[in-house]
Amino acid sequence: MFRALLTSRLQAAFTAAGIDLPEGFTPGVVIASDTRFGDYQSNAAMILAKQLKTNPRALAEQIKAALQVEDLCEKITVDGPGFLNLTLSPAALAQRLSVIVKDVHVGVPQVEKAKTIVVDFSAPNIAKPMHVGHIRSTFIGDSLARVARFIGHKVITDNHVGDWGTQFGMIIHGWKTQLDQSKLKADPIHELVSVYKAVNAAAKADEAVLETCKAELVKLQQGDAENLGIWKECVRLTLEQLEKVYGALDIKFDHYLGESFYNDALAPLVAEMLNQGIATISEGATVVFSDGSVKPENDPFLIRDKDEWKPAPCIIRKGDGGYLYATTDLATIDYRVKEWQADEIWYVVGAPQQLHFRQVFAAAQRRGITTKMIHIAFGSILGPDGKMFKTRSGETVGLLEVIDEAIERARTAADEKEQGLSDTEKDEIARIIGGGSVKYAELSQNRLTDYKFSWDKMLSLQGNTAPYLINAYVRTRSIFRKLDGEVTLTDDLAITEPAERALAMKLAQFAENAHDILDDHRPNLLANYLYELADTYHSFYEACHVLRSEGTARNTRLTLCEATSRVLKTGLGLLGIQTTERM
Ligand code: ARG
C-alpha cells in the first residue's frame, strides 16, 4: 500500500523534475532493510545516474525537491551514495490503522485485474499410499488458493486425483480374492492400500498373479461391468474418507475432476495432435519430439548424453494403445482452458515431476494454448534423523496419520495445561492447534528445501510455530475479554511511542506482504511476516500499558491490539490455520 503509493509518487517526481526515463527503467521504492534512515528507500537515483553518467547524490536531491509526499512522509533524506530515504508520518500511519480495523480486507488492496486461476493440488492416487508429497501439496496449494482469492482473483481449486491407472488391475484382483469387508468399512483407504501392497508383492513373486492383474485391468478398460463396479466403489469410498480429512483440515475443493474424467477425451486428443503434426508415430508409440525451437539446454524434449543431445520424447500413447499421465494432463489443460477460461493454472506438485510438466506445458503451447502454466514445486520432508520421514510404527507417512497424531499430541498438551476448559473445548482446541501446527511447520519453510519434521518443535509454544502465533492472537483477545466488550474504538489516534510506531508500521506492511506471496508462490513469506508481527506485538505490549493508559493513548493502543488481532487472524486464515479465542 505505502510501497505502491510512494512508488507512484516517485515516478511522478521524475516527470515533474523533467527527467526522461530510459527505456526499461522504472523507479521503485522498497521497504528499508535498515530502518535507522527511514521506512522506505529508493536507489533509483543511483541506477539512473550510472546510466546518465551524472552525480547520483545531485540527482537524488533533484528528485527529492520534486517529490510530493507531504501527506505521507515526515522526512525525506538523501543518504550515502544517493539513497532516497522516506520516513512515514505518524498521521499517515494512524490513518492506515483506522483502515485496518474497519476494512474487510484489513487494508490489503484488491488486484486491478482479476484473473481466473486454477489451482491443482493435493491429488492423491486412489488405492495407493498417500505420501508426504501429497501433504506438502495439500497445504501449499490450499494456502496459495486462499491468498489469490483474498486479493481478488477468481480461483478454482481442482483435485486431480489419480483415480485411473494400472494400480486398478491389482486392486480389482485383490478385491476379488482377499478383501476384508469389515476393515474396508472401518478405514477404506487403509484397507485398499494394504490390499494393493499385498497383491503388488505377490505379483512380483509370481508371474501368474501379474498376468491375472493385467487381465483384470484390460477388462476394466474395456468396460466390464463387474470391474467397473469395483473401481467405482474404490473411488467412492476413498473420496468419501478423503473429504472427511479435508473437512477436518478446513480444505475445500471446487472440483474433484480426477484422471478418469478425461478418458473419453484422450483418443481424439492424440488424433488431433497427430493431425497437427505435433505428435508422430515412433516405434509404434505416439510421441512428441523436440521441434528445435529453443536452445537444447532449455528443450524439455532433449536430454544430454555425454557430449550429445539425444531425443527425450514425451509419449502420449503407448504401442499397445494405452494412454499416459501426460496425455491426461494435456486433456485436462484443454478442459480448464475451454470450460473455465483459465488465465493461469498452478500445479502444486513435487519437484520430481519437473520434466513431466515442462514437456506437457511445451506440448500444450505448441497446440496454441496461451494460458500461463506454472509448476509450483517443492522438496521432501525428512524425519528427525534426516532420513525419509516415517510414522511411529515405521511406515511411510500419509496425511491421515500425521494429522491424527498431531491432534492427539495437542490434546495431551491441552490436558496437561488444565485451566477450566471442558472436554469439548479441549477437543476443539486440539483440532485447531494440532492441524495448524502441521500446516505451519510446512508453510513456514521455503518450499524448495527439504525440511526436518519434528513434533516437539512444531507443537512448541516458543519460536516460529503455530502455537506461538495462535497464542499471540489469544493474548490480543484476552485484552478485550477483560474489557467485557465495553469498548468503542474511535479515529482519535496518535502514534507517539517508538513501540507503537513499530507495530503500526508492521501492520501496514501486511498490504504489501499479501501480494508479494504470489510473486514466487511462497507462503513462507506470509508465515515469516506473521512471526515478526507477533514479535513486534509482544515488544509493544511490554513497552506500553494498554489498559492502564487513558484517552487518546488508550484508544490508540487498543486500536493497535485490535488491528494486530485482525491481521493475525486473517494472515493465519490465509495459511489455512484457524484461531481459537482461548488456549
Ligand atoms: N496424482 C499425481 C501424483 O500423485 C499428482 C497429480 C498432480 N496434478 C496433475 N495435473 N498432474 O503424483
Coordinates of C-alpha atoms and ligand atoms in Angstrom, one line a residue:
M1 CA 0.0 0.0 0.0
F2 CA 2.6 2.6 1.1
R3 CA 5.1 1.0 -1.2
A4 CA 2.8 1.3 -4.2
L5 CA 1.8 4.8 -3.2
L6 CA 5.3 6.0 -2.7
T7 CA 6.4 4.3 -5.9
S8 CA 3.8 6.2 -8.0
R9 CA 4.7 9.5 -6.3
L10 CA 8.4 8.8 -7.1
Q11 CA 7.6 8.2 -10.7
A12 CA 5.6 11.4 -10.8
A13 CA 8.6 13.2 -9.3
F14 CA 10.8 12.1 -12.2
T15 CA 8.3 13.6 -14.6
A16 CA 7.9 16.8 -12.6
A17 CA 11.7 17.2 -12.5
G18 CA 11.8 16.8 -16.3
I19 CA 14.0 13.7 -16.1
D20 CA 13.4 11.4 -19.1
L21 CA 13.4 7.8 -18.0
P22 CA 15.5 5.5 -20.3
E23 CA 13.6 2.6 -21.8
G24 CA 13.1 -0.4 -19.4
F25 CA 13.8 1.6 -16.3
T26 CA 11.0 2.0 -13.7
P27 CA 12.0 3.7 -10.5
G28 CA 10.7 1.9 -7.4
V29 CA 10.6 2.1 -3.6
V30 CA 11.2 -0.8 -1.2
I31 CA 10.8 -1.4 2.5
A32 CA 14.1 -0.2 4.0
S33 CA 16.2 -3.1 5.2
D34 CA 17.9 -0.8 7.8
T35 CA 15.2 1.3 9.4
R36 CA 17.6 3.8 11.0
F37 CA 17.3 6.0 8.0
G38 CA 13.7 5.6 7.1
D39 CA 10.8 3.2 6.5
Y40 CA 11.1 3.1 2.7
Q41 CA 14.0 3.5 0.4
S42 CA 14.8 4.0 -3.3
N43 CA 18.0 3.5 -5.1
A44 CA 16.5 4.8 -8.4
A45 CA 18.8 7.9 -8.5
M46 CA 21.9 5.8 -8.2
I47 CA 20.9 3.4 -11.0
L48 CA 19.8 6.3 -13.3
A49 CA 22.9 8.4 -12.5
K50 CA 25.1 5.5 -13.6
Q51 CA 23.2 5.3 -17.0
L52 CA 23.2 9.1 -17.5
K53 CA 26.8 9.4 -16.1
T54 CA 25.8 12.1 -13.7
N55 CA 26.3 12.6 -9.9
P56 CA 23.9 10.3 -8.1
R57 CA 23.6 12.5 -5.0
A58 CA 22.8 15.6 -7.0
L59 CA 20.2 13.6 -9.0
A60 CA 18.7 12.3 -5.7
E61 CA 18.4 15.9 -4.4
Q62 CA 16.7 17.0 -7.6
I63 CA 14.1 14.2 -7.2
K64 CA 13.7 14.9 -3.6
A65 CA 12.8 18.5 -4.4
A66 CA 10.1 17.4 -6.9
L67 CA 8.7 14.6 -4.6
Q68 CA 5.2 15.4 -3.3
V69 CA 4.6 13.2 -0.3
E70 CA 3.7 15.7 2.5
D71 CA 0.5 13.7 3.2
L72 CA 2.6 10.5 3.8
C73 CA 6.0 11.4 5.0
E74 CA 7.5 13.5 7.7
K75 CA 11.1 13.2 6.5
I76 CA 12.9 12.6 3.2
T77 CA 16.7 12.4 3.2
V78 CA 19.4 11.7 0.7
D79 CA 22.0 9.4 2.3
G80 CA 25.1 7.6 1.4
P81 CA 26.0 7.4 -2.3
G82 CA 22.5 8.6 -3.3
F83 CA 19.8 6.7 -1.5
L84 CA 16.4 8.4 -1.0
N85 CA 15.1 7.5 2.4
L86 CA 11.5 8.2 3.3
T87 CA 10.0 8.2 6.8
L88 CA 6.3 8.0 7.2
S89 CA 4.5 10.5 9.3
P90 CA 2.6 9.4 12.5
A91 CA -0.6 10.8 10.9
A92 CA -0.3 8.6 7.8
L93 CA 0.3 5.5 10.0
A94 CA -2.7 6.4 12.2
Q95 CA -4.8 6.7 9.1
R96 CA -3.8 3.3 7.9
L97 CA -4.5 1.9 11.3
S98 CA -8.1 3.0 11.2
V99 CA -8.5 1.4 7.8
I100 CA -7.1 -1.9 9.1
V101 CA -9.6 -2.2 11.9
K102 CA -12.5 -1.4 9.6
D103 CA -11.8 -2.8 6.2
V104 CA -12.9 -6.4 5.4
H105 CA -9.6 -7.0 3.7
V106 CA -7.7 -5.4 6.7
G107 CA -6.2 -2.8 4.4
V108 CA -5.0 -5.2 1.7
P109 CA -5.8 -3.7 -1.8
Q110 CA -7.5 -5.8 -4.4
V111 CA -5.8 -6.7 -7.7
E112 CA -6.6 -4.3 -10.5
K113 CA -7.1 -7.1 -13.0
A114 CA -8.7 -10.2 -11.6
K115 CA -7.5 -13.4 -13.3
T116 CA -9.1 -16.8 -13.3
I117 CA -6.6 -19.1 -11.7
V118 CA -7.0 -22.9 -11.5
V119 CA -5.1 -24.4 -8.6
D120 CA -4.3 -28.1 -9.0
F121 CA -3.2 -29.5 -5.7
S122 CA -3.3 -32.5 -3.3
A123 CA -4.3 -35.1 -6.0
P124 CA -3.5 -38.3 -4.2
N125 CA -3.8 -41.6 -6.0
I126 CA -6.7 -43.9 -5.2
A127 CA -5.7 -47.2 -3.5
K128 CA -2.1 -46.2 -3.4
P129 CA -0.3 -44.9 -0.3
M130 CA -0.5 -41.2 0.1
H131 CA 2.9 -39.9 0.7
V132 CA 4.5 -36.8 2.2
G133 CA 4.5 -35.1 -1.2
H134 CA 0.7 -35.1 -1.0
I135 CA 0.8 -33.4 2.4
R136 CA 3.1 -30.6 1.2
S137 CA 1.0 -30.1 -1.9
T138 CA -2.3 -30.0 0.1
F139 CA -1.1 -27.3 2.4
I140 CA 0.8 -25.2 0.0
G141 CA -1.9 -25.4 -2.7
D142 CA -4.7 -24.6 -0.2
S143 CA -2.8 -21.6 1.1
L144 CA -1.9 -20.2 -2.3
A145 CA -5.5 -20.6 -3.4
R146 CA -6.7 -18.7 -0.3
V147 CA -4.2 -15.8 -0.9
A148 CA -5.1 -15.5 -4.6
R149 CA -8.8 -15.4 -3.7
F150 CA -8.2 -12.9 -0.9
I151 CA -6.5 -10.4 -3.1
G152 CA -9.3 -10.6 -5.6
H153 CA -8.6 -13.3 -8.2
K154 CA -11.2 -15.8 -9.3
V155 CA -9.8 -19.1 -8.0
I156 CA -10.9 -22.6 -9.0
T157 CA -9.5 -25.4 -6.9
D158 CA -9.4 -28.8 -8.6
N159 CA -8.3 -32.1 -7.0
H160 CA -6.9 -34.1 -10.0
V161 CA -7.0 -37.4 -8.1
G162 CA -5.3 -40.4 -9.6
D163 CA -8.4 -42.4 -10.0
W164 CA -7.4 -44.4 -13.1
G165 CA -4.3 -46.3 -13.8
T166 CA -2.5 -49.6 -13.7
Q167 CA -2.9 -49.9 -10.0
F168 CA -6.5 -50.9 -10.5
G169 CA -5.5 -54.2 -12.1
M170 CA -4.0 -55.2 -8.7
I171 CA -6.8 -53.7 -6.7
I172 CA -9.5 -55.5 -8.5
H173 CA -7.7 -58.8 -8.3
G174 CA -7.2 -58.1 -4.5
W175 CA -10.8 -57.1 -4.1
K176 CA -12.0 -60.3 -5.6
T177 CA -9.6 -62.6 -3.7
Q178 CA -8.6 -61.1 -0.3
L179 CA -10.5 -58.0 0.7
D180 CA -11.6 -57.8 4.3
Q181 CA -15.0 -56.2 4.2
S182 CA -15.1 -55.1 7.9
K183 CA -11.7 -53.5 7.6
L184 CA -12.8 -51.8 4.4
K185 CA -15.8 -50.3 6.2
A186 CA -13.7 -49.1 9.1
D187 CA -10.9 -47.5 7.2
P188 CA -11.3 -47.9 3.4
I189 CA -8.1 -46.1 2.3
H190 CA -6.0 -48.2 4.7
E191 CA -7.6 -51.5 3.6
L192 CA -7.3 -50.6 -0.1
V193 CA -3.7 -49.7 0.3
S194 CA -2.9 -52.9 2.2
V195 CA -4.6 -55.0 -0.5
Y196 CA -2.7 -53.2 -3.1
K197 CA 0.6 -53.7 -1.3
A198 CA -0.1 -57.4 -0.8
V199 CA -1.1 -58.0 -4.4
N200 CA 1.9 -56.0 -5.6
A201 CA 4.2 -58.2 -3.6
A202 CA 2.5 -61.4 -4.8
A203 CA 2.7 -60.2 -8.4
K204 CA 6.4 -59.6 -8.0
A205 CA 7.0 -63.1 -6.8
D206 CA 4.6 -64.9 -9.1
E207 CA 4.3 -64.2 -12.8
A208 CA 0.9 -65.8 -12.9
V209 CA -0.5 -63.3 -10.4
L210 CA 0.9 -60.4 -12.5
E211 CA -0.9 -61.8 -15.6
T212 CA -4.2 -62.1 -13.8
C213 CA -3.9 -58.4 -12.7
K214 CA -3.1 -57.3 -16.2
A215 CA -6.2 -59.2 -17.4
E216 CA -8.3 -57.5 -14.8
L217 CA -7.0 -54.2 -15.9
V218 CA -7.8 -54.9 -19.6
K219 CA -11.3 -55.9 -18.6
L220 CA -11.8 -52.7 -16.7
Q221 CA -10.6 -50.6 -19.6
Q222 CA -12.9 -52.5 -21.9
G223 CA -15.9 -51.6 -19.7
D224 CA -16.5 -54.9 -17.9
A225 CA -19.5 -54.3 -15.6
E226 CA -18.2 -56.1 -12.6
N227 CA -14.7 -54.5 -12.7
L228 CA -16.2 -51.1 -13.4
G229 CA -18.4 -51.5 -10.3
I230 CA -15.4 -52.4 -8.1
W231 CA -13.5 -49.4 -9.5
K232 CA -16.3 -47.0 -8.8
E233 CA -16.7 -48.3 -5.3
C234 CA -13.0 -47.9 -4.6
V235 CA -13.2 -44.3 -5.9
R236 CA -16.3 -43.5 -3.9
L237 CA -15.0 -44.9 -0.6
T238 CA -11.7 -43.2 -0.9
L239 CA -13.2 -39.8 -1.8
E240 CA -15.7 -40.1 1.0
Q241 CA -12.9 -40.7 3.5
L242 CA -10.6 -38.0 1.9
E243 CA -13.3 -35.5 2.1
K244 CA -13.6 -36.1 5.9
V245 CA -9.9 -35.4 6.2
Y246 CA -10.0 -32.3 4.1
G247 CA -13.1 -31.2 6.1
A248 CA -11.2 -31.6 9.4
L249 CA -8.4 -29.5 7.9
D250 CA -10.8 -26.9 6.6
I251 CA -9.8 -27.5 3.0
K252 CA -12.3 -27.3 0.2
F253 CA -12.1 -28.2 -3.5
D254 CA -14.4 -26.7 -6.1
H255 CA -14.0 -29.8 -8.2
Y256 CA -12.8 -33.4 -8.0
L257 CA -12.1 -34.0 -11.7
G258 CA -9.8 -37.0 -11.4
E259 CA -7.9 -38.6 -14.2
S260 CA -10.8 -40.8 -15.2
F261 CA -12.9 -37.8 -16.1
Y262 CA -10.8 -37.3 -19.2
N263 CA -10.8 -40.9 -20.5
D264 CA -13.1 -40.1 -23.5
A265 CA -11.0 -37.1 -24.5
L266 CA -7.7 -39.0 -24.9
A267 CA -8.2 -40.7 -28.2
P268 CA -9.5 -37.6 -30.0
L269 CA -6.7 -35.5 -28.5
V270 CA -4.0 -37.9 -29.7
A271 CA -5.6 -38.0 -33.2
E272 CA -5.7 -34.2 -33.3
M273 CA -2.0 -33.9 -32.2
L274 CA -1.0 -36.3 -35.0
N275 CA -3.1 -34.2 -37.5
Q276 CA -1.5 -31.0 -36.3
G277 CA 1.9 -32.6 -36.8
I278 CA 2.8 -32.0 -33.2
A279 CA 2.9 -35.7 -32.4
T280 CA 4.5 -38.5 -34.6
I281 CA 4.5 -42.3 -34.5
S282 CA 7.8 -43.7 -33.4
E283 CA 8.4 -47.4 -32.9
G284 CA 4.7 -47.9 -32.6
A285 CA 4.1 -45.3 -29.9
T286 CA 2.8 -41.8 -30.4
V287 CA 5.2 -39.2 -29.2
V288 CA 6.1 -35.6 -29.2
F289 CA 9.6 -34.8 -30.2
S290 CA 11.6 -31.6 -30.0
D291 CA 10.7 -29.0 -32.6
G292 CA 14.1 -27.4 -32.3
S293 CA 12.5 -24.0 -31.4
V294 CA 14.6 -23.5 -28.2
K295 CA 18.2 -23.9 -27.2
P296 CA 18.9 -27.6 -26.3
E297 CA 19.6 -26.7 -22.7
N298 CA 16.0 -25.3 -22.4
D299 CA 14.4 -28.0 -24.5
P300 CA 12.4 -30.5 -22.4
F301 CA 12.4 -33.0 -25.3
L302 CA 16.2 -33.4 -25.3
I303 CA 18.5 -35.0 -22.9
R304 CA 22.2 -34.6 -22.6
D305 CA 24.2 -37.8 -23.0
K306 CA 27.9 -37.1 -22.6
D307 CA 28.6 -34.6 -25.3
E308 CA 25.5 -35.2 -27.3
W309 CA 21.8 -34.0 -27.1
K310 CA 19.6 -37.0 -27.6
P311 CA 15.8 -37.0 -28.1
A312 CA 13.7 -37.5 -24.9
P313 CA 10.2 -37.5 -26.4
C314 CA 7.0 -37.3 -24.4
I315 CA 4.9 -40.4 -25.0
I316 CA 1.2 -39.8 -25.3
R317 CA 0.1 -43.2 -26.5
K318 CA 2.0 -46.4 -25.9
G319 CA 2.5 -49.1 -28.6
D320 CA -0.3 -51.2 -27.0
G321 CA -2.7 -48.3 -27.3
G322 CA -2.6 -47.3 -23.6
Y323 CA -2.6 -43.6 -22.7
L324 CA -0.3 -42.0 -20.1
Y325 CA -0.2 -39.5 -17.3
A326 CA 0.9 -36.8 -19.8
T327 CA -2.0 -37.5 -22.2
T328 CA -4.4 -37.0 -19.4
D329 CA -2.7 -33.8 -18.3
L330 CA -3.0 -32.4 -21.9
A331 CA -6.7 -33.2 -22.0
T332 CA -7.1 -31.6 -18.6
I333 CA -5.5 -28.4 -19.8
D334 CA -7.9 -28.3 -22.8
Y335 CA -10.8 -28.6 -20.4
R336 CA -9.6 -26.0 -18.0
V337 CA -9.0 -23.5 -20.7
K338 CA -12.2 -24.2 -22.6
E339 CA -14.7 -24.7 -19.8
W340 CA -13.2 -22.3 -17.2
Q341 CA -11.4 -19.8 -19.3
A342 CA -8.3 -20.2 -17.1
D343 CA -5.8 -17.4 -17.4
E344 CA -3.4 -19.3 -15.2
I345 CA -3.0 -22.9 -14.0
W346 CA -0.9 -23.6 -10.9
Y347 CA 0.4 -27.2 -10.4
V348 CA 1.5 -27.7 -6.8
V349 CA 3.4 -30.9 -7.3
G350 CA 6.7 -32.2 -6.1
A351 CA 10.0 -31.4 -7.8
P352 CA 10.5 -34.9 -9.2
Q353 CA 7.7 -34.2 -11.7
Q354 CA 9.5 -31.2 -13.2
L355 CA 10.3 -32.8 -16.5
H356 CA 6.8 -34.1 -16.9
F357 CA 5.4 -30.6 -16.6
R358 CA 8.0 -29.0 -18.7
Q359 CA 7.0 -31.4 -21.5
V360 CA 3.3 -31.1 -21.0
F361 CA 3.4 -27.3 -20.9
A362 CA 5.6 -27.2 -24.1
A363 CA 3.3 -29.6 -25.9
A364 CA 0.2 -27.6 -24.9
Q365 CA 1.8 -24.4 -26.1
R366 CA 2.5 -25.9 -29.4
R367 CA -1.2 -26.6 -29.6
G368 CA -1.8 -22.9 -29.3
I369 CA -2.6 -22.7 -25.6
T370 CA -1.5 -19.3 -24.2
T371 CA -2.7 -19.9 -20.6
K372 CA 0.1 -19.4 -18.2
M373 CA 1.0 -22.7 -16.6
I374 CA 3.2 -22.8 -13.6
H375 CA 4.7 -25.8 -11.8
I376 CA 5.0 -24.9 -8.1
A377 CA 7.5 -27.5 -7.0
F378 CA 8.6 -28.4 -3.5
G379 CA 11.2 -30.7 -1.9
S380 CA 10.8 -33.5 0.6
I381 CA 10.0 -33.9 4.3
L382 CA 12.7 -35.7 6.3
G383 CA 12.4 -37.4 9.6
P384 CA 14.2 -36.0 12.7
D385 CA 17.1 -38.3 11.7
G386 CA 17.4 -36.6 8.4
K387 CA 16.2 -39.7 6.5
M388 CA 12.8 -40.4 4.9
F389 CA 10.0 -39.5 7.2
K390 CA 8.3 -42.4 9.0
T391 CA 5.5 -42.8 11.5
R392 CA 5.8 -44.2 15.0
S393 CA 5.0 -47.7 13.6
G394 CA 7.7 -47.3 11.0
E395 CA 5.6 -46.9 7.9
T396 CA 5.9 -44.1 5.3
V397 CA 3.7 -41.3 6.5
G398 CA 0.4 -40.3 5.0
L399 CA -1.7 -37.2 5.6
L400 CA -4.2 -39.0 7.7
E401 CA -1.6 -40.4 10.2
V402 CA 0.2 -37.1 10.6
I403 CA -3.0 -35.2 11.3
D404 CA -4.3 -37.8 13.8
E405 CA -1.1 -37.8 15.7
A406 CA -0.8 -34.0 15.8
I407 CA -4.3 -33.7 17.2
E408 CA -3.6 -36.4 19.7
R409 CA -0.4 -34.7 20.9
A410 CA -2.1 -31.3 21.1
R411 CA -4.9 -32.9 23.1
T412 CA -2.3 -34.3 25.6
A413 CA -0.8 -30.9 25.9
A414 CA -4.2 -29.3 26.5
D415 CA -4.9 -31.8 29.3
E416 CA -1.6 -31.0 30.9
K417 CA -2.4 -27.3 31.0
E418 CA -5.8 -27.9 32.6
Q419 CA -7.4 -24.4 33.1
G420 CA -11.1 -24.8 33.5
L421 CA -11.8 -25.8 29.9
S422 CA -14.4 -28.5 29.1
D423 CA -13.5 -31.7 27.2
T424 CA -15.3 -30.4 24.1
E425 CA -13.5 -27.2 24.3
K426 CA -10.2 -29.0 24.6
D427 CA -11.0 -31.3 21.7
E428 CA -11.7 -28.2 19.5
I429 CA -8.5 -26.5 20.6
A430 CA -6.5 -29.7 19.9
R431 CA -8.0 -29.9 16.4
I432 CA -7.1 -26.3 15.7
I433 CA -3.6 -26.4 17.3
G434 CA -2.8 -29.9 16.0
G435 CA -3.8 -29.3 12.4
G436 CA -2.5 -25.8 12.5
S437 CA 0.9 -26.9 13.8
V438 CA 1.4 -29.4 11.0
K439 CA 0.3 -26.8 8.4
Y440 CA 2.5 -24.1 9.8
A441 CA 5.6 -26.4 10.0
E442 CA 5.1 -26.9 6.3
L443 CA 4.2 -23.4 5.3
S444 CA 6.9 -21.6 7.3
Q445 CA 9.5 -23.4 5.2
N446 CA 10.9 -22.4 1.9
R447 CA 9.0 -24.8 -0.3
L448 CA 12.0 -25.9 -2.3
T449 CA 14.2 -27.0 0.5
D450 CA 13.8 -30.3 2.3
Y451 CA 12.8 -29.9 5.9
K452 CA 13.0 -32.0 9.0
F453 CA 9.8 -32.9 10.6
S454 CA 9.8 -32.5 14.4
W455 CA 6.8 -33.0 16.6
D456 CA 8.3 -31.2 19.5
K457 CA 9.4 -28.2 17.5
M458 CA 6.1 -27.7 15.7
L459 CA 4.0 -28.0 18.8
S460 CA 6.2 -25.8 20.9
L461 CA 4.8 -22.5 22.3
Q462 CA 8.1 -20.9 21.7
G463 CA 9.7 -20.0 18.3
N464 CA 8.3 -19.7 14.8
T465 CA 5.3 -22.1 15.3
A466 CA 1.6 -22.2 15.0
P467 CA 1.0 -22.4 18.8
Y468 CA 3.2 -19.3 19.3
L469 CA 1.2 -17.3 16.7
I470 CA -2.2 -18.6 17.9
N471 CA -1.1 -17.7 21.4
A472 CA -0.3 -14.2 20.3
Y473 CA -3.8 -13.9 18.9
V474 CA -5.3 -15.3 22.1
R475 CA -3.4 -12.6 24.0
T476 CA -4.9 -9.9 21.9
R477 CA -8.4 -11.3 22.5
S478 CA -7.9 -11.6 26.2
I479 CA -7.5 -7.8 26.5
F480 CA -10.9 -7.3 25.0
R481 CA -12.3 -10.0 27.2
K482 CA -11.1 -8.1 30.2
L483 CA -13.0 -5.1 29.0
D484 CA -16.1 -7.2 28.7
G485 CA -16.9 -5.8 25.3
E486 CA -17.3 -2.3 26.7
V487 CA -15.1 -0.6 24.2
T488 CA -15.8 1.5 21.2
L489 CA -12.7 2.4 19.2
T490 CA -12.6 5.8 17.5
D491 CA -10.5 7.5 15.0
D492 CA -8.9 9.6 17.7
L493 CA -5.4 8.2 17.2
A494 CA -1.9 9.4 18.0
I495 CA 1.1 7.4 17.4
T496 CA 3.8 8.7 19.7
E497 CA 5.9 5.9 21.3
P498 CA 8.5 4.1 19.2
A499 CA 6.9 0.7 20.1
E500 CA 3.5 2.0 18.8
R501 CA 5.1 3.2 15.7
A502 CA 7.0 0.0 15.0
L503 CA 3.8 -2.0 15.4
A504 CA 1.7 0.3 13.2
M505 CA 4.4 0.1 10.6
K506 CA 4.5 -3.7 10.7
L507 CA 0.7 -3.8 10.5
A508 CA 0.6 -1.5 7.4
Q509 CA 3.1 -3.8 5.7
F510 CA 0.6 -6.6 5.5
A511 CA -0.9 -4.9 2.5
E512 CA 2.4 -5.4 0.6
N513 CA 3.1 -8.9 2.0
A514 CA -0.2 -10.3 1.0
H515 CA 0.6 -9.5 -2.7
D516 CA 4.3 -10.4 -2.5
I517 CA 3.5 -14.0 -1.5
L518 CA 2.3 -14.7 -5.1
D519 CA 5.3 -13.3 -6.9
D520 CA 7.0 -16.6 -6.5
H521 CA 4.2 -18.6 -4.8
R522 CA 5.8 -18.7 -1.4
P523 CA 3.5 -18.9 1.7
N524 CA 6.6 -18.8 3.9
L525 CA 6.8 -15.1 3.2
L526 CA 3.5 -14.7 5.0
A527 CA 4.5 -17.1 7.8
N528 CA 7.6 -15.0 8.4
Y529 CA 5.7 -11.8 8.3
L530 CA 3.2 -13.1 10.9
Y531 CA 6.0 -14.3 13.2
E532 CA 7.6 -10.8 13.0
L533 CA 4.3 -9.2 13.7
A534 CA 3.7 -11.4 16.8
D535 CA 7.2 -10.4 18.0
T536 CA 6.6 -6.7 17.4
Y537 CA 3.3 -7.0 19.2
H538 CA 5.0 -8.6 22.2
S539 CA 7.6 -5.8 22.4
F540 CA 4.8 -3.2 22.1
Y541 CA 2.9 -4.9 24.9
E542 CA 5.9 -4.9 27.1
A543 CA 6.7 -1.3 26.4
C544 CA 3.2 0.3 26.5
H545 CA 0.5 -0.1 29.0
V546 CA -2.8 -0.7 27.3
L547 CA -5.5 -1.0 29.9
R548 CA -3.8 1.4 32.3
S549 CA -3.5 4.2 29.8
E550 CA -6.1 6.9 29.2
G551 CA -7.7 9.0 26.5
T552 CA -6.1 9.1 23.0
A553 CA -3.2 6.9 24.1
R554 CA -5.6 4.2 25.3
N555 CA -7.8 4.4 22.2
T556 CA -4.6 4.2 20.0
R557 CA -3.2 1.2 21.9
L558 CA -6.5 -0.7 21.9
T559 CA -6.7 0.0 18.2
L560 CA -3.2 -1.4 17.7
C561 CA -4.3 -4.5 19.6
E562 CA -7.5 -4.9 17.6
A563 CA -5.6 -4.4 14.3
T564 CA -3.0 -7.0 15.4
S565 CA -5.8 -9.3 16.2
R566 CA -7.4 -8.9 12.8
V567 CA -4.2 -9.2 10.8
L568 CA -3.1 -12.3 12.8
K569 CA -6.4 -14.0 12.3
T570 CA -6.6 -13.0 8.6
G571 CA -3.0 -14.0 7.9
L572 CA -3.3 -17.3 9.7
G573 CA -6.5 -17.9 7.8
L574 CA -4.6 -17.4 4.6
L575 CA -2.3 -20.2 5.7
G576 CA -5.4 -22.3 6.3
I577 CA -4.9 -22.1 10.1
Q578 CA -7.9 -21.4 12.3
T579 CA -7.6 -19.5 15.6
T580 CA -9.2 -20.1 18.9
E581 CA -10.2 -17.5 21.5
R582 CA -8.6 -19.3 24.4
M583 CA -5.9 -22.0 24.7
Ligands
ARG1 N1 -1.6 -37.9 -8.7 C1 -0.4 -37.3 -9.0 C2 0.7 -37.9 -8.1 O1 0.3 -38.4 -7.0 C3 -0.4 -35.8 -8.9 C4 -1.2 -35.1 -9.8 C5 -0.8 -33.7 -10.0 N2 -1.6 -33.0 -10.9 C6 -1.6 -33.1 -12.3 N3 -2.4 -32.4 -13.0 N4 -0.7 -33.9 -12.8 O2 1.9 -37.9 -8.4

